PDB file of C-alpha atoms and ligand atoms in Angstrom:
ATOM      1  CA  MET A   1     -40.925-219.746   0.153  1.00 94.00           C
ATOM      2  CA  ILE A   2     -42.338-220.637  -3.274  1.00 96.00           C
ATOM      3  CA  GLU A   3     -40.152-220.832  -6.343  1.00 97.00           C
ATOM      4  CA  LEU A   4     -41.833-221.755  -9.598  1.00 98.00           C
ATOM      5  CA  THR A   5     -39.471-222.122 -12.542  1.00 97.00           C
ATOM      6  CA  GLY A   6     -40.605-222.706 -16.099  1.00 97.00           C
ATOM      7  CA  ILE A   7     -43.902-224.193 -14.975  1.00 97.00           C
ATOM      8  CA  SER A   8     -46.071-225.379 -17.830  1.00 98.00           C
ATOM      9  CA  LYS A   9     -49.296-227.314 -18.039  1.00 98.00           C
ATOM     10  CA  TYR A  10     -51.170-228.725 -20.963  1.00 97.00           C
ATOM     11  CA  TYR A  11     -54.118-230.994 -21.561  1.00 94.00           C
ATOM     12  CA  SER A  12     -54.233-233.311 -24.528  1.00 91.00           C
ATOM     13  CA  ARG A  13     -57.330-232.805 -26.539  1.00 87.00           C
ATOM     14  CA  ALA A  14     -57.983-234.797 -29.718  1.00 85.00           C
ATOM     15  CA  LEU A  15     -54.238-235.524 -30.036  1.00 86.00           C
ATOM     16  CA  ARG A  16     -53.465-231.825 -29.728  1.00 92.00           C
ATOM     17  CA  LYS A  17     -51.872-230.147 -26.759  1.00 92.00           C
ATOM     18  CA  SER A  18     -53.920-227.401 -25.255  1.00 93.00           C
ATOM     19  CA  TRP A  19     -51.627-225.188 -23.189  1.00 95.00           C
ATOM     20  CA  VAL A  20     -52.992-223.750 -19.968  1.00 97.00           C
ATOM     21  CA  LEU A  21     -49.737-222.489 -18.420  1.00 98.00           C
ATOM     22  CA  ARG A  22     -46.711-221.474 -20.468  1.00 97.00           C
ATOM     23  CA  HIS A  23     -43.355-221.175 -18.775  1.00 96.00           C
ATOM     24  CA  ILE A  24     -44.347-219.481 -15.533  1.00 97.00           C
ATOM     25  CA  ASP A  25     -41.490-218.135 -13.398  1.00 97.00           C
ATOM     26  CA  LEU A  26     -42.738-216.864 -10.063  1.00 98.00           C
ATOM     27  CA  SER A  27     -41.112-216.429  -6.653  1.00 98.00           C
ATOM     28  CA  ILE A  28     -43.164-215.722  -3.578  1.00 98.00           C
ATOM     29  CA  GLN A  29     -41.424-214.819  -0.344  1.00 96.00           C
ATOM     30  CA  GLN A  30     -42.647-215.828   3.075  1.00 95.00           C
ATOM     31  CA  GLY A  31     -45.144-213.251   4.356  1.00 95.00           C
ATOM     32  CA  GLU A  32     -46.237-211.930   0.964  1.00 97.00           C
ATOM     33  CA  PHE A  33     -49.915-211.448   0.133  1.00 97.00           C
ATOM     34  CA  VAL A  34     -50.282-212.024  -3.596  1.00 98.00           C
ATOM     35  CA  SER A  35     -53.401-211.509  -5.693  1.00 98.00           C
ATOM     36  CA  ILE A  36     -53.585-213.415  -8.969  1.00 98.00           C
ATOM     37  CA  VAL A  37     -55.846-211.760 -11.515  1.00 97.00           C
ATOM     38  CA  GLY A  38     -56.694-212.302 -15.160  1.00 96.00           C
ATOM     39  CA  PRO A  39     -59.605-213.235 -17.409  1.00 96.00           C
ATOM     40  CA  SER A  40     -61.551-216.449 -17.062  1.00 95.00           C
ATOM     41  CA  GLY A  41     -59.623-219.352 -18.561  1.00 95.00           C
ATOM     42  CA  SER A  42     -56.212-217.683 -18.194  1.00 97.00           C
ATOM     43  CA  GLY A  43     -54.906-220.457 -15.906  1.00 97.00           C
ATOM     44  CA  LYS A  44     -55.356-218.926 -12.444  1.00 97.00           C
ATOM     45  CA  SER A  45     -56.981-221.938 -10.798  1.00 96.00           C
ATOM     46  CA  THR A  46     -54.537-224.327 -12.429  1.00 97.00           C
ATOM     47  CA  LEU A  47     -51.597-222.333 -11.097  1.00 97.00           C
ATOM     48  CA  LEU A  48     -53.082-222.203  -7.597  1.00 97.00           C
ATOM     49  CA  ASN A  49     -53.791-225.943  -7.669  1.00 96.00           C
ATOM     50  CA  ILE A  50     -50.187-226.637  -8.602  1.00 96.00           C
ATOM     51  CA  MET A  51     -49.007-224.540  -5.637  1.00 96.00           C
ATOM     52  CA  GLY A  52     -51.371-226.505  -3.390  1.00 95.00           C
ATOM     53  CA  LEU A  53     -50.113-229.856  -4.717  1.00 93.00           C
ATOM     54  CA  LEU A  54     -53.577-230.657  -6.024  1.00 92.00           C
ATOM     55  CA  ASP A  55     -52.354-230.737  -9.580  1.00 93.00           C
ATOM     56  CA  GLU A  56     -49.033-231.496 -11.224  1.00 93.00           C
ATOM     57  CA  PRO A  57     -47.323-229.373 -13.842  1.00 96.00           C
ATOM     58  CA  SER A  58     -46.425-230.879 -17.218  1.00 96.00           C
ATOM     59  CA  GLY A  59     -42.987-229.274 -16.945  1.00 96.00           C
ATOM     60  CA  GLY A  60     -40.863-226.999 -14.783  1.00 96.00           C
ATOM     61  CA  THR A  61     -40.012-227.143 -11.102  1.00 96.00           C
ATOM     62  CA  TYR A  62     -41.747-226.111  -7.900  1.00 96.00           C
ATOM     63  CA  ALA A  63     -39.539-225.606  -4.866  1.00 95.00           C
ATOM     64  CA  PHE A  64     -40.990-224.930  -1.421  1.00 93.00           C
ATOM     65  CA  ASP A  65     -38.566-223.624   1.201  1.00 91.00           C
ATOM     66  CA  GLY A  66     -35.774-224.407  -1.237  1.00 91.00           C
ATOM     67  CA  ARG A  67     -36.826-227.998  -1.776  1.00 90.00           C
ATOM     68  CA  PRO A  68     -38.238-229.301  -5.055  1.00 93.00           C
ATOM     69  CA  VAL A  69     -41.607-230.782  -4.132  1.00 91.00           C
ATOM     70  CA  THR A  70     -41.084-233.523  -6.731  1.00 84.00           C
ATOM     71  CA  GLU A  71     -38.400-234.884  -4.381  1.00 84.00           C
ATOM     72  CA  LEU A  72     -40.854-235.326  -1.531  1.00 89.00           C
ATOM     73  CA  SER A  73     -42.109-238.804  -0.770  1.00 91.00           C
ATOM     74  CA  ALA A  74     -45.858-239.408  -0.736  1.00 90.00           C
ATOM     75  CA  ASN A  75     -45.737-239.224   3.060  1.00 93.00           C
ATOM     76  CA  GLU A  76     -43.821-235.967   3.086  1.00 91.00           C
ATOM     77  CA  ARG A  77     -46.240-234.447   0.604  1.00 91.00           C
ATOM     78  CA  ALA A  78     -49.186-235.429   2.781  1.00 91.00           C
ATOM     79  CA  THR A  79     -47.534-233.960   5.883  1.00 91.00           C
ATOM     80  CA  PHE A  80     -46.639-230.799   4.033  1.00 90.00           C
ATOM     81  CA  LYS A  81     -50.234-230.332   2.856  1.00 90.00           C
ATOM     82  CA  ARG A  82     -51.693-231.084   6.277  1.00 90.00           C
ATOM     83  CA  GLU A  83     -49.339-228.910   8.321  1.00 90.00           C
ATOM     84  CA  GLU A  84     -48.424-226.008   6.060  1.00 92.00           C
ATOM     85  CA  ILE A  85     -51.185-225.345   3.533  1.00 95.00           C
ATOM     86  CA  GLY A  86     -54.755-224.141   3.882  1.00 94.00           C
ATOM     87  CA  ILE A  87     -56.923-224.023   0.781  1.00 94.00           C
ATOM     88  CA  VAL A  88     -60.165-222.189   0.118  1.00 92.00           C
ATOM     89  CA  PHE A  89     -61.806-223.670  -2.951  1.00 87.00           C
ATOM     90  CA  GLN A  90     -64.023-221.898  -5.418  1.00 80.00           C
ATOM     91  CA  ALA A  91     -66.704-224.571  -4.977  1.00 78.00           C
ATOM     92  CA  TYR A  92     -66.482-225.040  -1.176  1.00 74.00           C
ATOM     93  CA  HIS A  93     -65.678-228.782  -1.112  1.00 87.00           C
ATOM     94  CA  LEU A  94     -67.252-229.150   2.315  1.00 93.00           C
ATOM     95  CA  LEU A  95     -67.958-232.625   3.623  1.00 95.00           C
ATOM     96  CA  ASP A  96     -71.707-233.080   3.254  1.00 95.00           C
ATOM     97  CA  ASP A  97     -72.224-235.542   6.072  1.00 96.00           C
ATOM     98  CA  LEU A  98     -70.325-233.490   8.640  1.00 97.00           C
ATOM     99  CA  THR A  99     -71.795-230.501  10.458  1.00 97.00           C
ATOM    100  CA  VAL A 100     -70.394-227.003  10.141  1.00 98.00           C
ATOM    101  CA  TYR A 101     -68.567-227.513  13.433  1.00 98.00           C
ATOM    102  CA  GLU A 102     -67.089-230.826  12.299  1.00 97.00           C
ATOM    103  CA  ASN A 103     -66.063-229.451   8.914  1.00 97.00           C
ATOM    104  CA  ILE A 104     -64.078-226.657  10.544  1.00 97.00           C
ATOM    105  CA  GLU A 105     -62.575-229.085  13.048  1.00 97.00           C
ATOM    106  CA  THR A 106     -61.353-231.541  10.377  1.00 96.00           C
ATOM    107  CA  PRO A 107     -57.855-230.103   9.786  1.00 94.00           C
ATOM    108  CA  LEU A 108     -57.264-230.042  13.553  1.00 96.00           C
ATOM    109  CA  VAL A 109     -58.261-233.694  13.826  1.00 95.00           C
ATOM    110  CA  TYR A 110     -55.805-234.584  11.056  1.00 93.00           C
ATOM    111  CA  GLN A 111     -53.131-232.589  12.872  1.00 92.00           C
ATOM    112  CA  LYS A 112     -53.956-234.610  16.011  1.00 94.00           C
ATOM    113  CA  ARG A 113     -54.518-231.488  18.114  1.00 95.00           C
ATOM    114  CA  PRO A 114     -55.867-232.061  21.640  1.00 97.00           C
ATOM    115  CA  GLY A 115     -59.642-231.822  22.124  1.00 96.00           C
ATOM    116  CA  ALA A 116     -59.623-228.636  24.199  1.00 97.00           C
ATOM    117  CA  GLU A 117     -57.495-226.822  21.647  1.00 96.00           C
ATOM    118  CA  ARG A 118     -59.751-227.979  18.809  1.00 97.00           C
ATOM    119  CA  LYS A 119     -62.834-226.783  20.648  1.00 97.00           C
ATOM    120  CA  ALA A 120     -61.372-223.358  21.397  1.00 97.00           C
ATOM    121  CA  ARG A 121     -60.115-222.866  17.855  1.00 96.00           C
ATOM    122  CA  VAL A 122     -63.428-223.862  16.229  1.00 98.00           C
ATOM    123  CA  ALA A 123     -65.368-221.620  18.627  1.00 97.00           C
ATOM    124  CA  GLU A 124     -63.102-218.701  17.771  1.00 95.00           C
ATOM    125  CA  LEU A 125     -63.604-219.202  14.023  1.00 95.00           C
ATOM    126  CA  LEU A 126     -67.388-219.674  14.296  1.00 96.00           C
ATOM    127  CA  ASP A 127     -67.514-216.413  16.186  1.00 93.00           C
ATOM    128  CA  ARG A 128     -65.243-214.543  13.831  1.00 90.00           C
ATOM    129  CA  PHE A 129     -67.296-215.460  10.781  1.00 90.00           C
ATOM    130  CA  GLY A 130     -70.673-214.988  12.447  1.00 91.00           C
ATOM    131  CA  ILE A 131     -71.804-218.585  12.044  1.00 94.00           C
ATOM    132  CA  VAL A 132     -72.103-219.740  15.663  1.00 97.00           C
ATOM    133  CA  ALA A 133     -75.834-220.367  15.180  1.00 97.00           C
ATOM    134  CA  LYS A 134     -75.101-222.621  12.189  1.00 97.00           C
ATOM    135  CA  LYS A 135     -72.635-224.903  13.893  1.00 97.00           C
ATOM    136  CA  ASP A 136     -74.882-227.983  14.065  1.00 98.00           C
ATOM    137  CA  LEU A 137     -76.279-227.621  10.544  1.00 97.00           C
ATOM    138  CA  PHE A 138     -75.057-229.533   7.514  1.00 97.00           C
ATOM    139  CA  PRO A 139     -73.623-227.785   4.442  1.00 96.00           C
ATOM    140  CA  ASN A 140     -76.765-228.381   2.343  1.00 95.00           C
ATOM    141  CA  GLN A 141     -78.752-226.415   4.923  1.00 96.00           C
ATOM    142  CA  LEU A 142     -76.663-223.287   4.294  1.00 93.00           C
ATOM    143  CA  SER A 143     -76.658-220.629   1.589  1.00 88.00           C
ATOM    144  CA  GLY A 144     -73.714-220.505  -0.812  1.00 85.00           C
ATOM    145  CA  GLY A 145     -72.263-217.541   1.040  1.00 85.00           C
ATOM    146  CA  GLN A 146     -72.494-219.302   4.391  1.00 89.00           C
ATOM    147  CA  GLN A 147     -70.849-222.402   2.935  1.00 92.00           C
ATOM    148  CA  GLN A 148     -67.985-220.282   1.680  1.00 89.00           C
ATOM    149  CA  LEU A 149     -67.488-218.782   5.149  1.00 90.00           C
ATOM    150  CA  VAL A 150     -67.281-222.319   6.538  1.00 94.00           C
ATOM    151  CA  GLY A 151     -64.745-223.159   3.815  1.00 93.00           C
ATOM    152  CA  VAL A 152     -62.627-220.165   4.810  1.00 91.00           C
ATOM    153  CA  ALA A 153     -62.881-221.017   8.519  1.00 94.00           C
ATOM    154  CA  ARG A 154     -61.816-224.594   7.785  1.00 95.00           C
ATOM    155  CA  ALA A 155     -58.827-223.445   5.727  1.00 94.00           C
ATOM    156  CA  LEU A 156     -57.641-221.244   8.605  1.00 93.00           C
ATOM    157  CA  ALA A 157     -58.294-223.760  11.383  1.00 94.00           C
ATOM    158  CA  GLY A 158     -54.934-225.519  11.221  1.00 92.00           C
ATOM    159  CA  ARG A 159     -53.011-222.214  11.188  1.00 91.00           C
ATOM    160  CA  PRO A 160     -51.332-222.848   7.830  1.00 93.00           C
ATOM    161  CA  ARG A 161     -48.156-221.001   6.834  1.00 95.00           C
ATOM    162  CA  LEU A 162     -49.459-220.782   3.284  1.00 96.00           C
ATOM    163  CA  LEU A 163     -53.068-219.924   2.523  1.00 96.00           C
ATOM    164  CA  LEU A 164     -54.307-220.466  -1.028  1.00 97.00           C
ATOM    165  CA  ALA A 165     -57.719-219.107  -1.958  1.00 96.00           C
ATOM    166  CA  ASP A 166     -59.551-219.406  -5.273  1.00 95.00           C
ATOM    167  CA  GLU A 167     -62.153-216.642  -5.600  1.00 93.00           C
ATOM    168  CA  PRO A 168     -62.782-216.730  -1.843  1.00 92.00           C
ATOM    169  CA  THR A 169     -65.449-214.032  -1.985  1.00 90.00           C
ATOM    170  CA  GLY A 170     -66.993-215.004  -5.323  1.00 85.00           C
ATOM    171  CA  ASN A 171     -70.235-216.172  -3.735  1.00 82.00           C
ATOM    172  CA  LEU A 172     -70.391-213.761  -0.823  1.00 85.00           C
ATOM    173  CA  HIS A 173     -72.381-210.598  -0.202  1.00 86.00           C
ATOM    174  CA  SER A 174     -70.093-207.603  -0.019  1.00 87.00           C
ATOM    175  CA  SER A 175     -70.327-207.456   3.787  1.00 87.00           C
ATOM    176  CA  GLN A 176     -69.435-211.155   4.097  1.00 86.00           C
ATOM    177  CA  GLY A 177     -66.654-210.637   1.581  1.00 88.00           C
ATOM    178  CA  GLU A 178     -65.267-207.859   3.696  1.00 89.00           C
ATOM    179  CA  VAL A 179     -65.181-210.094   6.779  1.00 86.00           C
ATOM    180  CA  VAL A 180     -63.142-212.625   4.814  1.00 88.00           C
ATOM    181  CA  MET A 181     -60.760-210.015   3.416  1.00 92.00           C
ATOM    182  CA  GLU A 182     -60.266-208.501   6.879  1.00 90.00           C
ATOM    183  CA  ALA A 183     -59.458-211.960   8.212  1.00 88.00           C
ATOM    184  CA  PHE A 184     -56.884-212.391   5.439  1.00 93.00           C
ATOM    185  CA  ARG A 185     -55.385-208.987   6.176  1.00 93.00           C
ATOM    186  CA  GLU A 186     -55.061-209.844   9.839  1.00 89.00           C
ATOM    187  CA  LEU A 187     -53.467-213.211   9.075  1.00 89.00           C
ATOM    188  CA  HIS A 188     -51.014-211.486   6.799  1.00 93.00           C
ATOM    189  CA  GLU A 189     -50.172-208.597   9.124  1.00 93.00           C
ATOM    190  CA  ASN A 190     -50.285-210.244  12.542  1.00 90.00           C
ATOM    191  CA  ASP A 191     -49.450-213.861  11.869  1.00 87.00           C
ATOM    192  CA  GLY A 192     -47.161-213.476   8.858  1.00 92.00           C
ATOM    193  CA  VAL A 193     -49.149-216.021   6.873  1.00 93.00           C
ATOM    194  CA  THR A 194     -48.246-216.124   3.188  1.00 97.00           C
ATOM    195  CA  ILE A 195     -51.398-215.682   1.137  1.00 97.00           C
ATOM    196  CA  VAL A 196     -52.048-216.288  -2.540  1.00 98.00           C
ATOM    197  CA  GLN A 197     -55.564-215.459  -3.663  1.00 97.00           C
ATOM    198  CA  VAL A 198     -57.216-215.596  -7.060  1.00 97.00           C
ATOM    199  CA  THR A 199     -59.738-212.814  -7.428  1.00 94.00           C
ATOM    200  CA  HIS A 200     -61.845-210.960  -9.955  1.00 88.00           C
ATOM    201  CA  SER A 201     -62.501-208.099  -7.593  1.00 89.00           C
ATOM    202  CA  GLU A 202     -60.228-205.081  -7.769  1.00 89.00           C
ATOM    203  CA  PRO A 203     -60.939-203.932  -4.210  1.00 90.00           C
ATOM    204  CA  ASN A 204     -60.094-207.434  -2.981  1.00 93.00           C
ATOM    205  CA  ALA A 205     -56.935-207.590  -5.068  1.00 94.00           C
ATOM    206  CA  ALA A 206     -55.885-204.368  -3.353  1.00 93.00           C
ATOM    207  CA  PHE A 207     -55.812-206.142   0.011  1.00 94.00           C
ATOM    208  CA  GLY A 208     -52.727-207.908  -1.303  1.00 95.00           C
ATOM    209  CA  THR A 209     -49.251-206.425  -1.436  1.00 95.00           C
ATOM    210  CA  ARG A 210     -48.587-207.648  -4.948  1.00 97.00           C
ATOM    211  CA  THR A 211     -50.700-208.376  -8.014  1.00 97.00           C
ATOM    212  CA  VAL A 212     -49.738-210.954 -10.623  1.00 98.00           C
ATOM    213  CA  GLU A 213     -51.726-210.862 -13.837  1.00 97.00           C
ATOM    214  CA  LEU A 214     -52.139-213.905 -16.066  1.00 97.00           C
ATOM    215  CA  LEU A 215     -53.180-213.892 -19.695  1.00 97.00           C
ATOM    216  CA  ASP A 216     -53.298-217.064 -21.803  1.00 97.00           C
ATOM    217  CA  GLY A 217     -51.161-218.941 -19.292  1.00 97.00           C
ATOM    218  CA  ARG A 218     -48.433-216.325 -19.060  1.00 98.00           C
ATOM    219  CA  VAL A 219     -47.547-213.750 -16.444  1.00 98.00           C
ATOM    220  CA  VAL A 220     -48.095-210.415 -18.167  1.00 97.00           C
ATOM    221  CA  ALA A 221     -47.779-208.107 -15.157  1.00 97.00           C
ATOM    222  CA  ASP A 222     -46.349-208.340 -11.668  1.00 97.00           C
ATOM    223  CA  THR A 223     -46.700-205.203  -9.587  1.00 95.00           C
ATOM    224  CA  ALA A 224     -46.532-204.074  -5.983  1.00 93.00           C
ATOM    225  CA  THR A 225     -49.879-202.732  -4.764  1.00 86.00           C
TER     226      THR A 225
HETATM  227  P1  ADP B   1     -59.095-219.686 -14.629  1.00 81.20           P
HETATM  228  O1  ADP B   1     -59.094-220.150 -13.212  1.00 81.20           O
HETATM  229  O2  ADP B   1     -58.143-218.556 -14.900  1.00 81.20           O
HETATM  230  O3  ADP B   1     -60.476-219.347 -15.119  1.00 81.20           O
HETATM  231  P2  ADP B   1     -58.344-222.421 -15.233  1.00 81.20           P
HETATM  232  O4  ADP B   1     -57.004-222.608 -14.657  1.00 81.20           O
HETATM  233  O5  ADP B   1     -59.494-222.983 -14.478  1.00 81.20           O
HETATM  234  O6  ADP B   1     -58.561-220.872 -15.559  1.00 81.20           O
HETATM  235  O7  ADP B   1     -58.405-223.064 -16.683  1.00 81.20           O
HETATM  236  C1  ADP B   1     -57.535-222.658 -17.724  1.00 81.20           C
HETATM  237  C2  ADP B   1     -57.849-223.455 -18.982  1.00 81.20           C
HETATM  238  O8  ADP B   1     -57.595-224.821 -18.773  1.00 81.20           O
HETATM  239  C3  ADP B   1     -59.299-223.352 -19.405  1.00 81.20           C
HETATM  240  O9  ADP B   1     -59.323-223.165 -20.800  1.00 81.20           O
HETATM  241  C4  ADP B   1     -59.865-224.687 -19.030  1.00 81.20           C
HETATM  242  O10 ADP B   1     -60.880-225.054 -19.916  1.00 81.20           O
HETATM  243  C5  ADP B   1     -58.685-225.617 -19.145  1.00 81.20           C
HETATM  244  N1  ADP B   1     -58.772-226.766 -18.225  1.00 81.20           N
HETATM  245  C6  ADP B   1     -58.794-226.711 -16.888  1.00 81.20           C
HETATM  246  N2  ADP B   1     -58.873-227.933 -16.336  1.00 81.20           N
HETATM  247  C7  ADP B   1     -58.926-228.802 -17.389  1.00 81.20           C
HETATM  248  C8  ADP B   1     -59.037-230.229 -17.508  1.00 81.20           C
HETATM  249  N3  ADP B   1     -59.077-231.010 -16.422  1.00 81.20           N
HETATM  250  N4  ADP B   1     -59.047-230.755 -18.747  1.00 81.20           N
HETATM  251  C9  ADP B   1     -58.970-229.973 -19.837  1.00 81.20           C
HETATM  252  N5  ADP B   1     -58.875-228.623 -19.801  1.00 81.20           N
HETATM  253  C10 ADP B   1     -58.860-228.043 -18.599  1.00 81.20           C
HETATM  254 MG1   MG B   2     -60.623-220.360 -11.855  1.00 81.20          MG
END
């Protein structure tokens, strides 16, 4: 599904190149559940953002379903992101002037799903993540953990084929974190969703079927779990 070849990324700092990713080769098959681990600053978020088309590599190629994403038109990229990818961000990125309900509904609105389907899907996700009572509140009225649950629910709403998650449980209590990991496991096992998560937590990494370790922008280990 994902084929990264020789992916590199640098930032120019005071006329010097500061390398964040160095020649990453990584293939991820449809239905895999991959955990990306490594110390802070090793390039995990950058790599995930490149997979989610939120960032562009300085070099190398990214093919999705056999097609280099650089060949996609702006329209095709937008469709691809809207229909195929769900992203859970480290810092929530919820829309402040929309309620919890409306935030979760957003991807379904963009996908032009009928009203009844949107309503049923949002209700199901509110229930699953135990936030039914919060549905009319705004993000700034929630704790960090609750905001993250809304972020996860929103990422799942459009039933993406590829779910990307950056430290999805970083701000959650362990019981909330478990709810999220169980939801990921179910998506992986029952729905065949391909999942790539960045995590610091070993127990959470173990939910995946494969662990890729980054160090200084390189893949230093890639093991089945
Ligand atoms: P991780 O998620 O593994 O902690 P990141 O991918 O966020 O690592 O960052 C890797 C390195 O890239 C860090 O040293 C960070 O400071 C640097 N970096 C990230 N984004 C930028 C940016 N926009 N400009 C300059 N340096 C950046
Ligand atoms: Mg990061």
